[in-house]
């Protein structure tokens, strides 16, 4: 059974994990459905951004379904391989992704946050990587966290398993924004509105050049970004954006990709 619902409205492709009784843990079948729907959203010209949200406000997601680990006789490969394919699909997706974190976020949920383009969290939520308590070595966070929070804080988070607040996560750069819980919906809508106002092609190019640059040396990343900037400058997007600014009107991006 897929424990998620999918919908498109007002330019936003929504993915809502609906398994509140299990702290919105994400099972294998649901991961597969999300991967498939992400590709559908990418191909849908009406979808300008993808929003991850979950049922209730106690947990954003506790990560994977531990009962499946037992069912698999503690064989982690199918479990982790499904996460790997989901996260790869997220970062290679042309469409920007946003997560609304309104409850505690642990384990695979923490990794989901690391692979989402823009994360908006309530200041008081708990975010952490407690897998050390389960005798598990997480295979995403050790590679990704040092570049974000530094070596010492990475070791603190992973060795103690202690969570931090959404506010602290924003200070460390783990999430993009943290606001009081009663302002979370408004802040998420502000992010989505901004994304919808921009050229989908330019958003896609920016996203890809940023992620690709993380795998290059600083000088190579700079050269790569310069090349992409020149390529897009030869297209219609800069002309439309500059002319719209000078004419004091909203740009029209209807011809993206033409």
Short mmCIF file of C-alpha atoms in Angstrom, two decimals:
data_model
loop_
_atom_site.label_atom_id
_atom_site.label_comp_id
_atom_site.label_asym_id
_atom_site.label_seq_id
_atom_site.Cartn_x
_atom_site.Cartn_y
_atom_site.Cartn_z
CA UNK A 1 0.00 0.00 0.00
CA UNK A 2 1.33 3.43 -0.98
CA UNK A 3 1.23 5.70 2.06
CA UNK A 4 1.28 8.96 0.14
CA UNK A 5 -1.00 11.13 -1.94
CA UNK A 6 -0.04 13.12 -5.00
CA UNK A 7 -1.69 16.18 -6.50
CA UNK A 8 -1.02 19.17 -8.73
CA UNK A 9 -2.57 22.55 -8.04
CA UNK A 10 -1.57 26.13 -8.79
CA UNK A 11 1.73 25.10 -10.33
CA UNK A 12 2.85 22.93 -7.41
CA UNK A 13 3.27 19.16 -7.46
CA UNK A 14 2.54 17.98 -3.94
CA UNK A 15 3.82 14.80 -2.31
CA UNK A 16 2.15 14.19 1.03
CA UNK A 17 3.30 11.29 3.21
CA UNK A 18 0.21 10.10 5.06
CA UNK A 19 1.16 7.57 7.68
CA UNK A 20 0.79 9.50 10.90
CA UNK A 21 0.24 6.37 13.00
CA UNK A 22 3.77 5.23 12.02
CA UNK A 23 5.33 8.69 12.37
CA UNK A 24 5.14 9.12 8.59
CA UNK A 25 7.84 6.52 8.04
CA UNK A 26 8.39 5.80 4.35
CA UNK A 27 8.23 2.18 3.25
CA UNK A 28 9.72 0.66 0.10
CA UNK A 29 6.49 0.76 -1.90
CA UNK A 30 5.94 4.41 -1.08
CA UNK A 31 9.51 5.30 -2.08
CA UNK A 32 8.94 3.66 -5.47
CA UNK A 33 5.73 5.62 -5.95
CA UNK A 34 7.47 8.89 -5.08
CA UNK A 35 10.30 8.20 -7.54
CA UNK A 36 7.78 7.55 -10.30
CA UNK A 37 5.72 10.62 -9.49
CA UNK A 38 8.79 12.88 -9.41
CA UNK A 39 9.46 11.95 -13.03
CA UNK A 40 5.81 12.67 -13.87
CA UNK A 41 6.07 16.09 -12.27
CA UNK A 42 9.30 16.81 -14.14
CA UNK A 43 7.54 16.12 -17.44
CA UNK A 44 4.49 18.23 -16.53
CA UNK A 45 4.90 21.79 -17.83
CA UNK A 46 2.33 22.99 -15.28
CA UNK A 47 4.50 21.92 -12.33
CA UNK A 48 6.94 24.67 -11.36
CA UNK A 49 8.02 23.22 -8.00
CA UNK A 50 7.57 20.04 -5.94
CA UNK A 51 6.53 20.22 -2.28
CA UNK A 52 7.15 17.45 0.26
CA UNK A 53 4.78 17.56 3.20
CA UNK A 54 3.40 15.04 5.67
CA UNK A 55 0.29 14.21 7.65
CA UNK A 56 -0.12 15.78 11.08
CA UNK A 57 2.37 17.97 12.89
CA UNK A 58 4.04 15.52 15.26
CA UNK A 59 6.48 14.03 12.75
CA UNK A 60 7.66 15.21 9.36
CA UNK A 61 9.06 11.71 8.91
CA UNK A 62 10.89 9.25 11.11
CA UNK A 63 12.60 7.95 7.97
CA UNK A 64 12.44 4.33 6.86
CA UNK A 65 10.11 1.65 8.15
CA UNK A 66 12.12 -0.39 10.66
CA UNK A 67 9.64 -3.26 10.41
CA UNK A 68 10.84 -3.72 6.84
CA UNK A 69 14.40 -4.13 8.11
CA UNK A 70 13.18 -7.03 10.24
CA UNK A 71 11.15 -8.45 7.34
CA UNK A 72 14.31 -8.33 5.21
CA UNK A 73 16.15 -10.29 7.92
CA UNK A 74 18.30 -7.21 8.63
CA UNK A 75 19.62 -7.09 5.08
CA UNK A 76 20.15 -3.36 4.59
CA UNK A 77 20.98 -3.26 0.88
CA UNK A 78 17.38 -3.21 -0.48
CA UNK A 79 16.53 -0.65 2.20
CA UNK A 80 19.40 1.72 1.47
CA UNK A 81 19.34 1.17 -2.30
CA UNK A 82 15.78 2.47 -2.46
CA UNK A 83 16.80 5.61 -0.55
CA UNK A 84 19.74 6.07 -2.90
CA UNK A 85 17.51 5.96 -5.99
CA UNK A 86 15.01 8.37 -4.41
CA UNK A 87 17.68 10.89 -3.42
CA UNK A 88 19.42 10.65 -6.80
CA UNK A 89 16.11 11.35 -8.52
CA UNK A 90 15.53 14.36 -6.26
CA UNK A 91 18.86 16.07 -6.91
CA UNK A 92 18.81 15.36 -10.66
CA UNK A 93 15.23 16.54 -11.03
CA UNK A 94 14.94 19.64 -13.23
CA UNK A 95 12.15 20.95 -11.00
CA UNK A 96 13.06 22.57 -7.65
CA UNK A 97 12.02 20.66 -4.53
CA UNK A 98 10.81 22.16 -1.26
CA UNK A 99 10.14 20.46 2.09
CA UNK A 100 7.84 21.74 4.82
CA UNK A 101 9.22 20.34 8.08
CA UNK A 102 6.59 20.72 10.78
CA UNK A 103 7.51 17.83 13.08
CA UNK A 104 10.48 15.80 14.20
CA UNK A 105 12.74 14.52 11.44
CA UNK A 106 15.04 11.58 12.04
CA UNK A 107 17.04 8.95 10.15
CA UNK A 108 16.00 8.74 6.52
CA UNK A 109 13.93 11.88 7.08
CA UNK A 110 17.14 13.70 7.99
CA UNK A 111 18.67 12.43 4.74
CA UNK A 112 15.58 13.53 2.82
CA UNK A 113 16.18 17.03 4.17
CA UNK A 114 19.81 16.87 2.99
CA UNK A 115 18.66 16.08 -0.56
CA UNK A 116 15.87 18.67 -0.81
CA UNK A 117 16.68 21.93 -2.58
CA UNK A 118 14.96 24.29 -0.13
CA UNK A 119 13.89 23.18 3.35
CA UNK A 120 11.63 25.34 5.50
CA UNK A 121 11.29 24.18 9.11
CA UNK A 122 9.46 25.23 12.23
CA UNK A 123 11.96 26.59 14.75
CA UNK A 124 11.00 24.15 17.51
CA UNK A 125 11.05 20.86 15.57
CA UNK A 126 13.65 18.23 16.42
CA UNK A 127 15.99 17.18 13.60
CA UNK A 128 18.63 14.51 14.01
CA UNK A 129 20.40 11.36 12.93
CA UNK A 130 19.87 8.86 15.78
CA UNK A 131 20.79 5.72 13.84
CA UNK A 132 23.80 5.17 16.11
CA UNK A 133 21.22 4.15 18.73
CA UNK A 134 20.11 1.34 16.41
CA UNK A 135 23.60 0.08 15.68
CA UNK A 136 23.40 1.43 12.13
CA UNK A 137 26.04 3.37 10.20
CA UNK A 138 24.17 5.84 8.01
CA UNK A 139 25.69 5.89 4.53
CA UNK A 140 24.48 9.34 3.40
CA UNK A 141 25.15 11.76 6.26
CA UNK A 142 28.86 10.92 6.83
CA UNK A 143 29.57 11.91 3.22
CA UNK A 144 27.31 14.96 2.96
CA UNK A 145 27.35 16.61 6.37
CA UNK A 146 31.02 17.69 6.65
CA UNK A 147 30.69 20.02 3.66
CA UNK A 148 27.69 21.68 5.29
CA UNK A 149 28.32 21.80 9.03
CA UNK A 150 32.02 20.94 9.27
CA UNK A 151 33.80 17.86 10.54
CA UNK A 152 33.40 18.47 14.27
CA UNK A 153 29.64 19.10 14.17
CA UNK A 154 29.17 16.13 11.84
CA UNK A 155 30.83 13.88 14.39
CA UNK A 156 28.77 15.43 17.17
CA UNK A 157 25.48 14.75 15.35
CA UNK A 158 26.37 11.23 14.23
CA UNK A 159 28.25 9.94 17.29
CA UNK A 160 25.83 11.20 19.96
CA UNK A 161 22.61 10.81 17.97
CA UNK A 162 21.28 13.88 19.75
CA UNK A 163 18.82 16.06 17.79
CA UNK A 164 18.95 19.79 17.22
CA UNK A 165 16.12 22.26 16.75
CA UNK A 166 14.94 23.60 13.43
CA UNK A 167 16.29 26.99 14.46
CA UNK A 168 19.75 25.54 15.12
CA UNK A 169 19.58 23.56 11.86
CA UNK A 170 19.04 26.82 9.98
CA UNK A 171 22.00 28.42 11.76
CA UNK A 172 24.17 25.47 10.67
CA UNK A 173 22.90 25.54 7.09
CA UNK A 174 21.11 22.19 7.29
CA UNK A 175 17.81 23.85 6.39
CA UNK A 176 17.29 27.03 4.40
CA UNK A 177 14.80 28.76 6.68
CA UNK A 178 13.34 28.31 10.16
CA UNK A 179 10.34 30.25 11.40
CA UNK A 180 7.86 30.02 14.30
CA UNK A 181 5.43 27.16 13.77
CA UNK A 182 2.46 29.47 13.23
CA UNK A 183 4.32 31.18 10.36
CA UNK A 184 5.45 28.00 8.61
CA UNK A 185 2.66 27.74 6.03
CA UNK A 186 3.07 31.38 5.05
CA UNK A 187 6.84 31.01 4.68
CA UNK A 188 6.50 27.89 2.53
CA UNK A 189 3.99 29.66 0.29
CA UNK A 190 6.41 32.57 -0.03
CA UNK A 191 9.13 30.21 -1.28
CA UNK A 192 6.78 28.48 -3.71
CA UNK A 193 5.51 31.81 -5.02
CA UNK A 194 9.06 32.97 -5.70
CA UNK A 195 9.91 29.76 -7.57
CA UNK A 196 6.76 29.99 -9.70
CA UNK A 197 7.68 33.53 -10.74
CA UNK A 198 11.00 32.49 -12.29
CA UNK A 199 11.91 30.81 -15.56
CA UNK A 200 11.73 27.00 -15.16
CA UNK A 201 14.66 26.64 -17.55
CA UNK A 202 16.85 29.02 -15.57
CA UNK A 203 15.88 27.36 -12.28
CA UNK A 204 16.85 24.00 -13.75
CA UNK A 205 20.21 25.34 -14.96
CA UNK A 206 20.98 26.95 -11.59
CA UNK A 207 20.10 23.77 -9.72
CA UNK A 208 22.23 21.56 -11.95
CA UNK A 209 25.24 23.88 -11.93
CA UNK A 210 25.17 24.04 -8.12
CA UNK A 211 24.95 20.28 -7.61
CA UNK A 212 27.49 19.52 -10.33
CA UNK A 213 29.84 22.10 -8.84
CA UNK A 214 29.92 20.27 -5.51
CA UNK A 215 31.76 17.42 -7.26
CA UNK A 216 34.39 19.72 -8.82
CA UNK A 217 37.35 21.68 -7.59
CA UNK A 218 36.55 25.36 -6.89
CA UNK A 219 38.28 26.49 -10.08
CA UNK A 220 36.54 23.85 -12.21
CA UNK A 221 33.18 24.73 -10.65
CA UNK A 222 33.74 28.40 -11.47
CA UNK A 223 34.62 27.59 -15.08
CA UNK A 224 31.57 25.35 -15.36
CA UNK A 225 29.24 28.02 -13.95
CA UNK A 226 30.68 30.61 -16.32
CA UNK A 227 30.07 28.31 -19.29
CA UNK A 228 26.45 27.71 -18.28
CA UNK A 229 25.93 31.45 -17.74
CA UNK A 230 27.15 32.17 -21.27
CA UNK A 231 25.01 29.38 -22.74
CA UNK A 232 21.83 30.65 -21.09
CA UNK A 233 22.71 34.23 -22.00
CA UNK A 234 22.46 33.21 -25.65
CA UNK A 235 18.90 31.98 -25.11
CA UNK A 236 15.70 34.04 -24.77
CA UNK A 237 15.63 34.15 -20.97
CA UNK A 238 18.01 37.01 -20.23
CA UNK A 239 16.48 39.18 -22.94
CA UNK A 240 12.98 38.66 -21.57
CA UNK A 241 14.07 39.17 -17.97
CA UNK A 242 15.98 42.38 -18.63
CA UNK A 243 13.31 43.85 -20.91
CA UNK A 244 10.59 43.04 -18.37
CA UNK A 245 12.60 44.77 -15.64
CA UNK A 246 13.11 47.89 -17.74
CA UNK A 247 9.48 47.93 -18.83
CA UNK A 248 8.30 47.42 -15.24
CA UNK A 249 6.24 44.33 -16.04
CA UNK A 250 6.26 40.68 -15.08
CA UNK A 251 8.38 38.52 -17.39
CA UNK A 252 6.65 35.98 -19.59
CA UNK A 253 8.46 32.66 -19.61
CA UNK A 254 6.00 30.83 -21.87
CA UNK A 255 8.64 30.13 -24.51
CA UNK A 256 11.07 28.35 -22.18
CA UNK A 257 13.14 25.84 -24.07
CA UNK A 258 12.23 27.15 -27.51
#
